[in-house]
Structures are given as C-alpha cells and as structure tokens.
CSV table of C-alpha atoms in Angstrom, one decimal:
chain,number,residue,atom,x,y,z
A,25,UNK,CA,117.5,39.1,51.9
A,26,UNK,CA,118.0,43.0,50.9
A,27,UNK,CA,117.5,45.0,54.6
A,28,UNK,CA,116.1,47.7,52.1
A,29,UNK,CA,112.2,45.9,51.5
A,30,UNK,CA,112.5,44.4,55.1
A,31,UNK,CA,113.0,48.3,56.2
A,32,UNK,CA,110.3,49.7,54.2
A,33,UNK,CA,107.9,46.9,55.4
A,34,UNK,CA,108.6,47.3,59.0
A,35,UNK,CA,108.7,51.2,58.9
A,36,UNK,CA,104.8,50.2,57.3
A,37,UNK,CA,103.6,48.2,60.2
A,38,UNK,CA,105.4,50.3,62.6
A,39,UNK,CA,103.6,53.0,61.4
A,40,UNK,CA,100.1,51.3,61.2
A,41,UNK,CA,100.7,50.2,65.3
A,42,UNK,CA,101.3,53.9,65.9
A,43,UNK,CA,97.9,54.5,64.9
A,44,UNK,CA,96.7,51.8,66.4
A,45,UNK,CA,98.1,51.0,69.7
A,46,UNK,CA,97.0,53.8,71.4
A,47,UNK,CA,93.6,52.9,71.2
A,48,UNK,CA,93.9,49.7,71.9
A,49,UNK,CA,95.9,50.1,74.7
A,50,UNK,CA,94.3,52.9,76.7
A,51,UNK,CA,92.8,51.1,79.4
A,52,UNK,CA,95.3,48.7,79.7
A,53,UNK,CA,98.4,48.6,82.2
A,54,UNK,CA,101.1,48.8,79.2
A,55,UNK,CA,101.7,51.6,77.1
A,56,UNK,CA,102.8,52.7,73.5
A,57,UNK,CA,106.6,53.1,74.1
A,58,UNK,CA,106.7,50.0,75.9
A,59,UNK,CA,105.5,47.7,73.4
A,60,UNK,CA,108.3,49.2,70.7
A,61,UNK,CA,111.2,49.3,73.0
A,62,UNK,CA,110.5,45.0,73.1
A,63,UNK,CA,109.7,45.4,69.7
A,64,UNK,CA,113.1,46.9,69.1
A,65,UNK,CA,114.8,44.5,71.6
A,66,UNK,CA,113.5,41.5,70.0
A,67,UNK,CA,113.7,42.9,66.2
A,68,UNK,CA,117.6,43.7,67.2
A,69,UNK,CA,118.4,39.9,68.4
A,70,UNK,CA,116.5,37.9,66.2
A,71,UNK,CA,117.4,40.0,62.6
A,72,UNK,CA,120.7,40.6,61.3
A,73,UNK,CA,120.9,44.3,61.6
A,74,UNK,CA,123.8,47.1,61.8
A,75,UNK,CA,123.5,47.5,65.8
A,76,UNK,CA,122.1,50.9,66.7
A,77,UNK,CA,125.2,51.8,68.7
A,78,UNK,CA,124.5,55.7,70.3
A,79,UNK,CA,128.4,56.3,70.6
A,80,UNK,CA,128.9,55.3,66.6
A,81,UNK,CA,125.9,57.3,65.6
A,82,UNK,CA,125.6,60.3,68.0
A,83,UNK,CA,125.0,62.9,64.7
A,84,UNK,CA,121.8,60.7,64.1
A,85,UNK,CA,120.8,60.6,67.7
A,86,UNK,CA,121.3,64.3,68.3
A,87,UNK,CA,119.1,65.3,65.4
A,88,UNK,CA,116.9,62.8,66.1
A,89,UNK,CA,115.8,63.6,69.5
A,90,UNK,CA,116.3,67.0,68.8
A,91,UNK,CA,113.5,67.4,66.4
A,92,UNK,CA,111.3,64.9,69.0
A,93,UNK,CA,111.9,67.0,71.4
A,94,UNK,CA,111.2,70.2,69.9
A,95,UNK,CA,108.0,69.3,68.2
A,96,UNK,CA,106.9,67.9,71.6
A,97,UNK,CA,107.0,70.8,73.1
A,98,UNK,CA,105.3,72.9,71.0
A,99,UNK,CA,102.3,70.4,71.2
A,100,UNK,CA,102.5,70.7,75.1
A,101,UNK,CA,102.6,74.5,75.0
A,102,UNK,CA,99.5,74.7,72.3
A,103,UNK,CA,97.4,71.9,74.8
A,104,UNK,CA,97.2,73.8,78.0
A,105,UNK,CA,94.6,76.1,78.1
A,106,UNK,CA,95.5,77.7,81.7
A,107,UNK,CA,96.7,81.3,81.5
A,108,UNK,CA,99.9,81.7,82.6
A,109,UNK,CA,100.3,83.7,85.8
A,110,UNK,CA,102.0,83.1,89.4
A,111,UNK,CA,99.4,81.5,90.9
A,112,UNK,CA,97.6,79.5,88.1
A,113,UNK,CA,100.6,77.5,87.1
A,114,UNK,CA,102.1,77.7,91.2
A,115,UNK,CA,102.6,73.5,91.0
A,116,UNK,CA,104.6,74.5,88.1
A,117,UNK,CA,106.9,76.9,89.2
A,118,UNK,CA,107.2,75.0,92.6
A,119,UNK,CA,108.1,71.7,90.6
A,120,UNK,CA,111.1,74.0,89.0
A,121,UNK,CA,112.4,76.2,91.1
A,122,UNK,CA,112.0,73.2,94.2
A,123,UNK,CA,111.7,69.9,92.8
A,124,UNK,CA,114.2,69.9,89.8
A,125,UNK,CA,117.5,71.3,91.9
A,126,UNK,CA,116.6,69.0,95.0
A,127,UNK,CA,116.6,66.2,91.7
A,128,UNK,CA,120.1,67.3,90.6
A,129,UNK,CA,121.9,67.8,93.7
A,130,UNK,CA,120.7,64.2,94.8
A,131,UNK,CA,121.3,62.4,91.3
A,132,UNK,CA,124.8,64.7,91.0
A,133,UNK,CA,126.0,63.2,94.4
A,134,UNK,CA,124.7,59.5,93.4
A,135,UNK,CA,126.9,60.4,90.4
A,136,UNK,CA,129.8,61.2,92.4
A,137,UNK,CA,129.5,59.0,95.8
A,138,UNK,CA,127.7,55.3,94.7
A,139,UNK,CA,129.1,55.6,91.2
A,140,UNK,CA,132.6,57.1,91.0
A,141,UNK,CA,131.8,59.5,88.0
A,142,UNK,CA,134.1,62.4,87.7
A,143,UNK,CA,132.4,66.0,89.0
A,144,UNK,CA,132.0,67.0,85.8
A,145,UNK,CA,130.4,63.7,84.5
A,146,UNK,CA,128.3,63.9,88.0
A,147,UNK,CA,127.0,67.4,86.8
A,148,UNK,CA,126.2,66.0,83.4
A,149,UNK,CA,124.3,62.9,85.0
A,150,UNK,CA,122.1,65.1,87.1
A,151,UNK,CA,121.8,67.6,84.0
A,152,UNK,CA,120.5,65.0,81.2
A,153,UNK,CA,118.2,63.1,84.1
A,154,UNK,CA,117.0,66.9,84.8
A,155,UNK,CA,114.1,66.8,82.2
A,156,UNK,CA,110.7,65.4,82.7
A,157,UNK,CA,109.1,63.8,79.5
A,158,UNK,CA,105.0,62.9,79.2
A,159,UNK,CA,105.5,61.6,75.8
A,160,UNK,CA,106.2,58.4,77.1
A,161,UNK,CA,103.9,58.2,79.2
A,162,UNK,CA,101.2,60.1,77.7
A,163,UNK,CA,98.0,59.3,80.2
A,164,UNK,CA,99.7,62.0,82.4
A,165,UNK,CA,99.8,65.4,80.2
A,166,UNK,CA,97.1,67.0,79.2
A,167,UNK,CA,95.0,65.6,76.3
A,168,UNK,CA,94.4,68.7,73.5
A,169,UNK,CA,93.4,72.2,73.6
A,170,UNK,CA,89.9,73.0,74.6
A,171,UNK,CA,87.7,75.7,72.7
A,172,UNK,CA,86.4,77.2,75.8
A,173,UNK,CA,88.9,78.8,78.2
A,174,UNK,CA,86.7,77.8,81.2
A,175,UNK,CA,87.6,74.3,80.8
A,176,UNK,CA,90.5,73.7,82.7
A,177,UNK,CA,92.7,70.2,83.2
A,178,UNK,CA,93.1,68.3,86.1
A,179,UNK,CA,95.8,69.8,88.3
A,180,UNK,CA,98.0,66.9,88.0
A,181,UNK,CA,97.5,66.9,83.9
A,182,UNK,CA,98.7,70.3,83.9
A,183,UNK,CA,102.0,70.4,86.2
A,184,UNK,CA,103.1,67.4,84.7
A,185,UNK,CA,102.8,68.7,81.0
A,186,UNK,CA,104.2,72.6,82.0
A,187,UNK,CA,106.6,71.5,83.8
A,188,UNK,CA,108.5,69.0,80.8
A,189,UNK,CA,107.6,72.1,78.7
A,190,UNK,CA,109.6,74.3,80.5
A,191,UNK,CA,112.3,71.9,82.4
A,192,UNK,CA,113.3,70.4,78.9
A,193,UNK,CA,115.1,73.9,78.1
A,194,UNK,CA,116.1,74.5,82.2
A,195,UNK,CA,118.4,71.8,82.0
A,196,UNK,CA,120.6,73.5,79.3
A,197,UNK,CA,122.4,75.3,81.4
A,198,UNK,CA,123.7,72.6,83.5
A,199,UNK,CA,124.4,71.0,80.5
A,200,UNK,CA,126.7,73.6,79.8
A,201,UNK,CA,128.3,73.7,83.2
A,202,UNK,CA,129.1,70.3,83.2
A,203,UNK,CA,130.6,70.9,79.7
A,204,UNK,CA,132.8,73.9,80.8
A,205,UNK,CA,134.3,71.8,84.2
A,206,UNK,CA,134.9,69.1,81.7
A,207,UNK,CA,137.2,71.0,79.5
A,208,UNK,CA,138.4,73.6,82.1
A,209,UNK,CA,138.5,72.0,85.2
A,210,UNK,CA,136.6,72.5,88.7
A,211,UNK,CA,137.7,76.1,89.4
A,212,UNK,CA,135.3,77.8,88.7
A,213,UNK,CA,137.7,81.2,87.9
A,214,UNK,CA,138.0,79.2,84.8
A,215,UNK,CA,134.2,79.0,83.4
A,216,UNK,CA,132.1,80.7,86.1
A,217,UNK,CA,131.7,84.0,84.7
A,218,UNK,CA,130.9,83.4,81.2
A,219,UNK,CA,128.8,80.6,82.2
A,220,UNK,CA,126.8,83.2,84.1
A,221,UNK,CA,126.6,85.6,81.7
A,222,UNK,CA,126.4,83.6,78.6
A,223,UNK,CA,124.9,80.4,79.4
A,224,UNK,CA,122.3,81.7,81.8
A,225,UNK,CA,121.5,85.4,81.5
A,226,UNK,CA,121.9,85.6,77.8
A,227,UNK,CA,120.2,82.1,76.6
A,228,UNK,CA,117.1,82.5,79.0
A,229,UNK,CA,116.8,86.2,78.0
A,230,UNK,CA,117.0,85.5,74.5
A,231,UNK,CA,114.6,82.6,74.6
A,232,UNK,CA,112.0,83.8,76.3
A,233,UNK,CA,111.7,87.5,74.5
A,234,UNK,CA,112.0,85.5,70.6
A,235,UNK,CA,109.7,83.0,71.6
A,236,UNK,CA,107.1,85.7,73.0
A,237,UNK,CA,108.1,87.8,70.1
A,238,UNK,CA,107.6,85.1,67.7
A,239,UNK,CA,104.5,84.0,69.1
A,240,UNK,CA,102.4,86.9,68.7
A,241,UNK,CA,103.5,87.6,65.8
A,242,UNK,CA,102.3,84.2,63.9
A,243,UNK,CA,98.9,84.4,66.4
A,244,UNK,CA,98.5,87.8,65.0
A,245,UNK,CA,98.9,86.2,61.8
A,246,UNK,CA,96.6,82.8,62.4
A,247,UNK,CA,93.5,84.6,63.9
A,248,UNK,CA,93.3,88.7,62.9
A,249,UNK,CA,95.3,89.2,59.6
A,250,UNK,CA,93.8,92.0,57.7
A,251,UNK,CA,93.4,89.8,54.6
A,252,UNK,CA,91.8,86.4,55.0
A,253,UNK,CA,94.0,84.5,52.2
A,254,UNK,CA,97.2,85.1,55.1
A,255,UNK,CA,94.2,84.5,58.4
A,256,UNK,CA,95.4,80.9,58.2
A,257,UNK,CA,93.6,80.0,61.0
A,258,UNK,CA,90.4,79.9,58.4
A,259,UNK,CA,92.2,77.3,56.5
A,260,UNK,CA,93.0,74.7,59.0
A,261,UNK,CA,96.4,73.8,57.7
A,262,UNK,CA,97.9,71.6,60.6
A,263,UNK,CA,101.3,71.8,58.8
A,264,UNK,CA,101.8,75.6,60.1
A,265,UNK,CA,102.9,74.3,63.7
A,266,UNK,CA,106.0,72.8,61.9
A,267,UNK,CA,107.2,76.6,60.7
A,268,UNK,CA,106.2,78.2,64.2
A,269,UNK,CA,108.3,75.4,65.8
A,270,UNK,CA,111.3,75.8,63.2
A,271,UNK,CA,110.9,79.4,62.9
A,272,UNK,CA,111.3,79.7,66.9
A,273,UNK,CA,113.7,77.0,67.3
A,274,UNK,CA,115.8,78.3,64.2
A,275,UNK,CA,116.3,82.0,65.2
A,276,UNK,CA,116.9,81.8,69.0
A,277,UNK,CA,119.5,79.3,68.4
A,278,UNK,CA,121.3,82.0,65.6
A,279,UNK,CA,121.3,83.8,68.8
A,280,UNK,CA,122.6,81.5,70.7
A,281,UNK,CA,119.7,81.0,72.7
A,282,UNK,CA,117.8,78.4,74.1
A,283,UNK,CA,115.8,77.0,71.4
A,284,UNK,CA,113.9,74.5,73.2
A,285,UNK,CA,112.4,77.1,75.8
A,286,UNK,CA,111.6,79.7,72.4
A,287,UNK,CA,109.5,77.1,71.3
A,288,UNK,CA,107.4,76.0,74.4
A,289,UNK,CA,106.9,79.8,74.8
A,290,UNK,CA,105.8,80.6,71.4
A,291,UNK,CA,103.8,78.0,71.5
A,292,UNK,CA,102.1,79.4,75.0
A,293,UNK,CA,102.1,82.9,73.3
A,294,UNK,CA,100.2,81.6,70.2
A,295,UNK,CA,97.4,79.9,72.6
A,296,UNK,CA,96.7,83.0,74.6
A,297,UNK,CA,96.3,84.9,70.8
A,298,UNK,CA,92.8,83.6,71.2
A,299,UNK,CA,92.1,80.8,72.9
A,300,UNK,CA,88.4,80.0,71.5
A,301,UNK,CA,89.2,79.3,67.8
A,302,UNK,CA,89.4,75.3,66.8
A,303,UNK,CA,92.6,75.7,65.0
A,304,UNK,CA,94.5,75.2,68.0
A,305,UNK,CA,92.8,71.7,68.4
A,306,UNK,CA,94.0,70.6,64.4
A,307,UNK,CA,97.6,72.4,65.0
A,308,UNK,CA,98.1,69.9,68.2
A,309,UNK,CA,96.9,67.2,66.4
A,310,UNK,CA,99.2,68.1,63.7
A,311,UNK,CA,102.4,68.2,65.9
A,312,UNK,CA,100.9,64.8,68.1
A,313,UNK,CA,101.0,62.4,65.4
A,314,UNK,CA,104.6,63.7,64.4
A,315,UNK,CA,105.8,63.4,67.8
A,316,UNK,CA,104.3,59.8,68.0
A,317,UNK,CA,106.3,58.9,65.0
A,318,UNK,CA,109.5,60.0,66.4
A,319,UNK,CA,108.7,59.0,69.6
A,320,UNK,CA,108.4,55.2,68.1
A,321,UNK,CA,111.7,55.0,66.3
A,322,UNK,CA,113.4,56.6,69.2
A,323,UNK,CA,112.5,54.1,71.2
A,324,UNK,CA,112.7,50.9,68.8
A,325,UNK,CA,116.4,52.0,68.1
A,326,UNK,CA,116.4,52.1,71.8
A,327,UNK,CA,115.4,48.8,72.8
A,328,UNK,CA,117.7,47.5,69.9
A,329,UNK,CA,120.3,48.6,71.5
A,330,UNK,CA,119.7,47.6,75.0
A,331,UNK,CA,119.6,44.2,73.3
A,332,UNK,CA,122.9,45.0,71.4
A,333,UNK,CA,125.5,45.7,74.4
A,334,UNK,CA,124.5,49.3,75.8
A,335,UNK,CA,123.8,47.7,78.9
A,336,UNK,CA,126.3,45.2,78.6
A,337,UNK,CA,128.5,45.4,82.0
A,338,UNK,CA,125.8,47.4,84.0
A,339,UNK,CA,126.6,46.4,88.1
A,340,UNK,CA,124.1,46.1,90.5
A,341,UNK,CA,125.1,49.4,91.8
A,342,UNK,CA,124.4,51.4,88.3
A,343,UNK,CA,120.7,49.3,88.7
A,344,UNK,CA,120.3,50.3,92.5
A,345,UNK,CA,121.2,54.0,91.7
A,346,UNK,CA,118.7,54.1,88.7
A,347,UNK,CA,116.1,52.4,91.1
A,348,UNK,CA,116.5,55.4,93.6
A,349,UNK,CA,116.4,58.0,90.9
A,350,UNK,CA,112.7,56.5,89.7
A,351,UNK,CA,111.1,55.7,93.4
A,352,UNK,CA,112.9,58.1,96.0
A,353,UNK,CA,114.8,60.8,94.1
A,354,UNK,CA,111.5,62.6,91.9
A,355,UNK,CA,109.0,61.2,94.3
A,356,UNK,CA,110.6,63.2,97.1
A,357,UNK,CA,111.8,65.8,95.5
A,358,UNK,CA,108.0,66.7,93.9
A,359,UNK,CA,106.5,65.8,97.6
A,360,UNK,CA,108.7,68.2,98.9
A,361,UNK,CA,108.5,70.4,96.3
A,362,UNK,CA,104.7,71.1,96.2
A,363,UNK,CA,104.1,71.0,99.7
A,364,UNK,CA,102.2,74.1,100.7
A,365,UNK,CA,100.6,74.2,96.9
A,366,UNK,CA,97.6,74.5,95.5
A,367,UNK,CA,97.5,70.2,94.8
A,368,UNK,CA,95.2,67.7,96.9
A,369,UNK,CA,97.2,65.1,99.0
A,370,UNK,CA,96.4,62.7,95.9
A,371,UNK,CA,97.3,65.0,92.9
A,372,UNK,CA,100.8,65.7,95.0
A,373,UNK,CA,101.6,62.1,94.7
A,374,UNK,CA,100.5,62.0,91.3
A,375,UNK,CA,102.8,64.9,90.2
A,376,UNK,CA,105.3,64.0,92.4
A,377,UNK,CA,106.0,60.0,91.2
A,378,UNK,CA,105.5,60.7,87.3
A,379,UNK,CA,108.5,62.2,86.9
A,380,UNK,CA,109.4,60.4,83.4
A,381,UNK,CA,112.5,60.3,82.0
A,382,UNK,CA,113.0,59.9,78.3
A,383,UNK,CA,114.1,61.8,74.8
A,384,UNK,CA,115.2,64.9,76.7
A,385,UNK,CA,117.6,62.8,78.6
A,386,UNK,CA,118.9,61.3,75.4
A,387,UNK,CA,119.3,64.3,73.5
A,388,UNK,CA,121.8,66.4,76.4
A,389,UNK,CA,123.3,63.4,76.8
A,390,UNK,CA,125.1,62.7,73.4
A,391,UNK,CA,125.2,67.2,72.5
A,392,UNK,CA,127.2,67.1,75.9
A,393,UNK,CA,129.3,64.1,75.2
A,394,UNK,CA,129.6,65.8,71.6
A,395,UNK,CA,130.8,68.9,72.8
A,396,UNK,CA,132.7,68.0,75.9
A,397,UNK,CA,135.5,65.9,77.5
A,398,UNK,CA,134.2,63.0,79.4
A,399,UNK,CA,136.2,60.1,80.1
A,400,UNK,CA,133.1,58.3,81.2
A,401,UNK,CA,131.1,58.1,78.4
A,402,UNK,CA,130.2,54.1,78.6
A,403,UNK,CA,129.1,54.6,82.3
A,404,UNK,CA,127.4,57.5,81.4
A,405,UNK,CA,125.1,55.9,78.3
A,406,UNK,CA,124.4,53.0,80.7
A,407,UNK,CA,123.2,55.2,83.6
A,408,UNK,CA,121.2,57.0,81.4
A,409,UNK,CA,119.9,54.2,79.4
A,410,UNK,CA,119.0,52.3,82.7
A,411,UNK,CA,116.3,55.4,84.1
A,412,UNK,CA,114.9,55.5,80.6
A,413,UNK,CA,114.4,52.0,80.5
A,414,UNK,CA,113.2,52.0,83.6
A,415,UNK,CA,111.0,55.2,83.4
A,416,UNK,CA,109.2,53.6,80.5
A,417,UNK,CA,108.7,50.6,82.1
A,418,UNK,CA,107.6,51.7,85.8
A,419,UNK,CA,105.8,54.8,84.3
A,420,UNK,CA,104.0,52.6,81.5
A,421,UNK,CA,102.4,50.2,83.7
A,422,UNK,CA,101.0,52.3,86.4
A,423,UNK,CA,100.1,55.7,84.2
A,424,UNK,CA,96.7,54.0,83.0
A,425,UNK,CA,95.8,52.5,86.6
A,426,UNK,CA,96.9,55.5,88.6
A,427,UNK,CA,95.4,58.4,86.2
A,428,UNK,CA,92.0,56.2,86.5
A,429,UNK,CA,91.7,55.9,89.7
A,430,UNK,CA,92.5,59.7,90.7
A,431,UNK,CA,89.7,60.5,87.7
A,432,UNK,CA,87.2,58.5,89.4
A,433,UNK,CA,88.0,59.9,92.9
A,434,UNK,CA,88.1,63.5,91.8
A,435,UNK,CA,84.6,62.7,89.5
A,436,UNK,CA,83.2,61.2,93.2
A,437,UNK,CA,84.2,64.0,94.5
A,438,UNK,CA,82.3,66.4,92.0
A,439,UNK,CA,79.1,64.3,92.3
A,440,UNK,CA,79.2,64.5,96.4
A,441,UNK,CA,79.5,68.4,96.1
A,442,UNK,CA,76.9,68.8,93.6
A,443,UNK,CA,74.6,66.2,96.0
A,444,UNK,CA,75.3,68.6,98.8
A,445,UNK,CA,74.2,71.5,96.8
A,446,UNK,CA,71.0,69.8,95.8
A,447,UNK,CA,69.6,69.0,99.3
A,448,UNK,CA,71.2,73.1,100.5
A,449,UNK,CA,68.9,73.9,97.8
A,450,UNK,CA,65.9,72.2,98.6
C-alpha cells in the first residue's frame, strides 16, 4: 500500500478528532493529548512506518515545536484579561522567581546524584523540564478572552496559564548555560561573563522592549487606526495573530533576543490596547485551533516513538526520578512557592500540582543537544520523554476531576456569601 493515501486519510481523521474530542471529552477523566499519544503508540506498532526517531529528525522536531510553542503563547497572552501589575499577577511572579529555581536546583541534582548525568547535561535536564505547558492539559489555563475587563479568571486558571507564558522563554537562559559548560567546561572564567551579559541581560532586555514595542504598535493598528480599511479589528480577520506572532518572534530573534518571551508580551501588550473589543475573542480562537493541530501531531509522533525504542532501556531509577519530578518536585516547589500569596489553601494545591510538562520541554531539548556537546543524549531523550509521558498521563486524568471540584467549591462558596448578604440585608 502507498504510505502517501494512508497519510492523507489519517491526517483527515486526525483532524476531524481534533474537532471533536474536545467536546466529547470534557467531563471525562481523559483528555485530548492522551488519546493521540496511544493513537500514535498503537498507529506506530501495528503499521509499517519510518520510526519517528527525535535524534534522526531533530531539524523537524525543532521547527515543529518551535512554531507550537510560539503560537501557544500568543493565545495565552491574548486570554488573560488581568492587568498586569505586582500584585494582580503576585501567584505569578511567586511561581517564577520561587517555584521554578527551587524546580531546577532539585531536578539539576536528581540529574547529577540518582542519574549520573554530566553537570552540564544536569543543567540541561533541569533547563528543558523548567517550562510549564497548559496545552496539554487544557482544563487548567484560562478559557478565552472576556469582553468585559471586570470578569476576571479563577486564580488558579490564571497563574497556571501566566506562568507557562512567561517560564517558556525563562528557561532560555539555562538552556544556554548548560550549552556554554558543555562546550567550555565548568569554570565558569570560561562562559560566565558573556553568559551574563549576553544570554541574560541582552536577550531579556531585548525581548521584553520589542515585544512591548511590537505590541502597541499592531493594537494601535487593530483598534484606533485613522483609516478604517487598516482598523482591522472591524474586519475580524483571525489570521492577523499569525503576523503579530511571526512579526514578534522574527525580529527579536534578528536581535538575538528571546523570541518566545517577545511574543507572550506582545501578545499581553495587544490585550491591554483595549480590552472591551470582541476581536480579541476571534484572534484566540484563531491561534487555539492552530495550536490544537500542532499540539496533535506532536504528540502522535510522540507516542510513535515511545512505541518505537525511545524508551527502550529506561531503568527503574530514570522512572523513579521522573515519578519525583511529577508528584514532589513541582508540587513542592509551587506549595512553597506561593506560600504567603494571595491563593486559598485549595487554589495553592491546584497551582502547585499542575505543573505540566510538555512541547517546551521538547523543543530546548533537541536546540540544546543541536547546539551543544552532550555525551548523554540517549539518557537525556528518555528522561525527558518519561515526564512528558507522564505529565500527560497524570495531568490528563485528574485536570477534569480536580478543576470541577475546585469550581463547585469556589461556586458554593459564592452562593454562601451572597446568602449571608441576603439575610444582613433583611
């Protein structure tokens, strides 16, 4: 049989369960990403196809996840309709200025102590498991933008979905640092300084001004453009968040900046341009059904090749360490991290358990392995591929349960206050 027909046919149903699944599965236990990554496992071991090897195709798989990525973040920045300030988004800073180092240090010395990796492979370990991603789980970020700034999301909805937006760019640096030891050793006379100057100062610096800069300038644009024919917020062409997230992406990296933070931030910058209009509701949308498609044959191809040999080998210890890094690294980590915040005792354990690992991970994986010298790179792929796994799995069965049962206590909650203030008022 020509694969070409069988490709075209399964791309067609593929696509069809994209649309559908999500409905169908939203108040059950199991969720989107699950169902194709054993739709991948099983496609991979019952057909005869080329085996979807990260190592032999890490071009594809950097591209890949590198448009995923970015496109997800622009539809996480254009969703929240909080105003960004010190104390509004205080669960997100605390999540990653706290929670995201305590992460790394603990996952950087599981790296080097349980597992035997290498510092610099240990740096990149705790650098590609740094990033937080709701896609996969997608009952714990915040639904789609609101038309009236007063309505605000669940506390939990919003760190969850901020955070990822902002960590996904965060872990760059480290990234970075674990490439420099890789190439020129521990000593850090050999990589420190530029690291600091370049990789840190320069990148964020850059990032944040073009993706502010950027961002006004197309909200300017979208809702108070002299002429109506370039107002294209009066034209409701969903299409237009794929050019704010190139255009952002595209010049900070010329730069040499951090492209995935530019984008999250233009994105913020083109919400608070006015916050009232509709078009940010059919820009999201635009941007969400992308994302799910990616977000399907990311994890199809990576299913196929759990089922193909990437976790051929894996030892109880890789499992055990993967185990700790989904139910006691995050978990404490966020606990500790937003203690003292403005979250509820539930919300904190909300935030603080769905920490989901996914396409970030992927993607500073293979530009790392791609750009450094790492003599680990098996190990490395099956640690990574392990949490992922596992984050889908342990994150898609209990996001549906968990998120409904904090919705119903926080909606009891509302109904007891607005009893009180009933019988105060009689």
């Amino acid at each position: 049989m020509e694969p070409g027909p069988l490709l075209y046919a399964g791309a067609g149903l593929a696509t069809l369960a994209a649309a559908l699944l999500p409905r169908l599965l939203s108040k059950a236990p199991i969720s989107m990403p699950m169902v194709f990554l054993g739709a991948g496992a099983l496609t991979f071991t019952v057909v005869d196809l080329p085996a979807p090897d990260p190592v032999a195709h890490s071009g594809l798989l950097l591209h890949l996840t590198e448009i995923c990525v970015i496109i997800s973040l622009m539809g996480a920045g254009l969703a929240l309709n909080r105003h960004v300030s010190l104390h509004g988004w205080g669960s997100t800073w605390r999540l990653l200025a706290i929670t995201m180092p305590l992460s790394m240090l603990a996952v950087g010395l599981l790296g080097w102590g349980a597992l035997g990796l290498s510092v610099a492979a240990s740096v990149l370990l705790a650098a590609a498991l740094a990033p937080t991603d709701p896609v996969l789980a997608s009952e714990v970020q915040v639904a789609e933008p609101a038309e009236h700034p007063e309505s605000d999301e669940d506390e939990a909805r919003f760190a969850l979905t901020s955070e990822a937006g902002l960590n996904d760019g965060l872990a760059f640096p480290f990234t970075y640092a674990a490439i420099a030891i890789s190439v020129a050793g521990v000593a850090p006379s050999g990589w420190l300084g530029h690291w600091l100057a370049v990789d840190v100062l320069w990148r964020l610096a850059s990032a944040l001004a073009i993706g502010l800069l950027i961002g006004w300038a197309l909200g300017k644009l979208f809702f108070s453009a002299p002429s109506e024919k370039f107002r294209l917020a009066e034209h409701a062409e969903g299409f237009v968040a794929l050019a704010a997230t190139f255009l952002a992406y595209g010049v900070t990296e010329l730069v040499e900046g951090y492209g995935f933070i530019a984008v999250f931030v233009c994105a913020c910058a083109i919400r608070s341009g006015e916050r009232r209009h509709g078009y940010h509701r059919v820009l999201h949308q635009y941007v969400e059904q992308i994302e799910r498609m990616l977000t399907v044959v990311i994890v199809f191809l990576l299913g196929g090749a759990a089922a193909t040999g990437l976790l051929s080998g894996v030892s109880w210890t890789q499992i055990l360490v993967a185990a700790v890094v989904l139910l006691v690294v995050r978990p404490l980590a966020g606990w500790i991290g937003l203690l003292r915040g403005n979250t509820g005792p539930r919300e904190r354990k909300v935030i603080a358990f769905f920490g989901v690992r996914g396409v970030g991970s992927l993607f500073y994986l293979v530009y790392a392995l791609q750009h450094g010298e790492f003599a680990e790179q098996t190990a490395l792929w099956q640690m990574v591929g392990l949490v992922v796994i596992g984050s889908i799995l342990l994150h898609g069965l209990s996001a549906s349960p968990v998120m409904w049962l904090l919705d119903r206590k926080r909606e009891q909650k509302a109904e007891a206050r607005h009893d009180d203030a009933s019988h105060t008022h009689v």
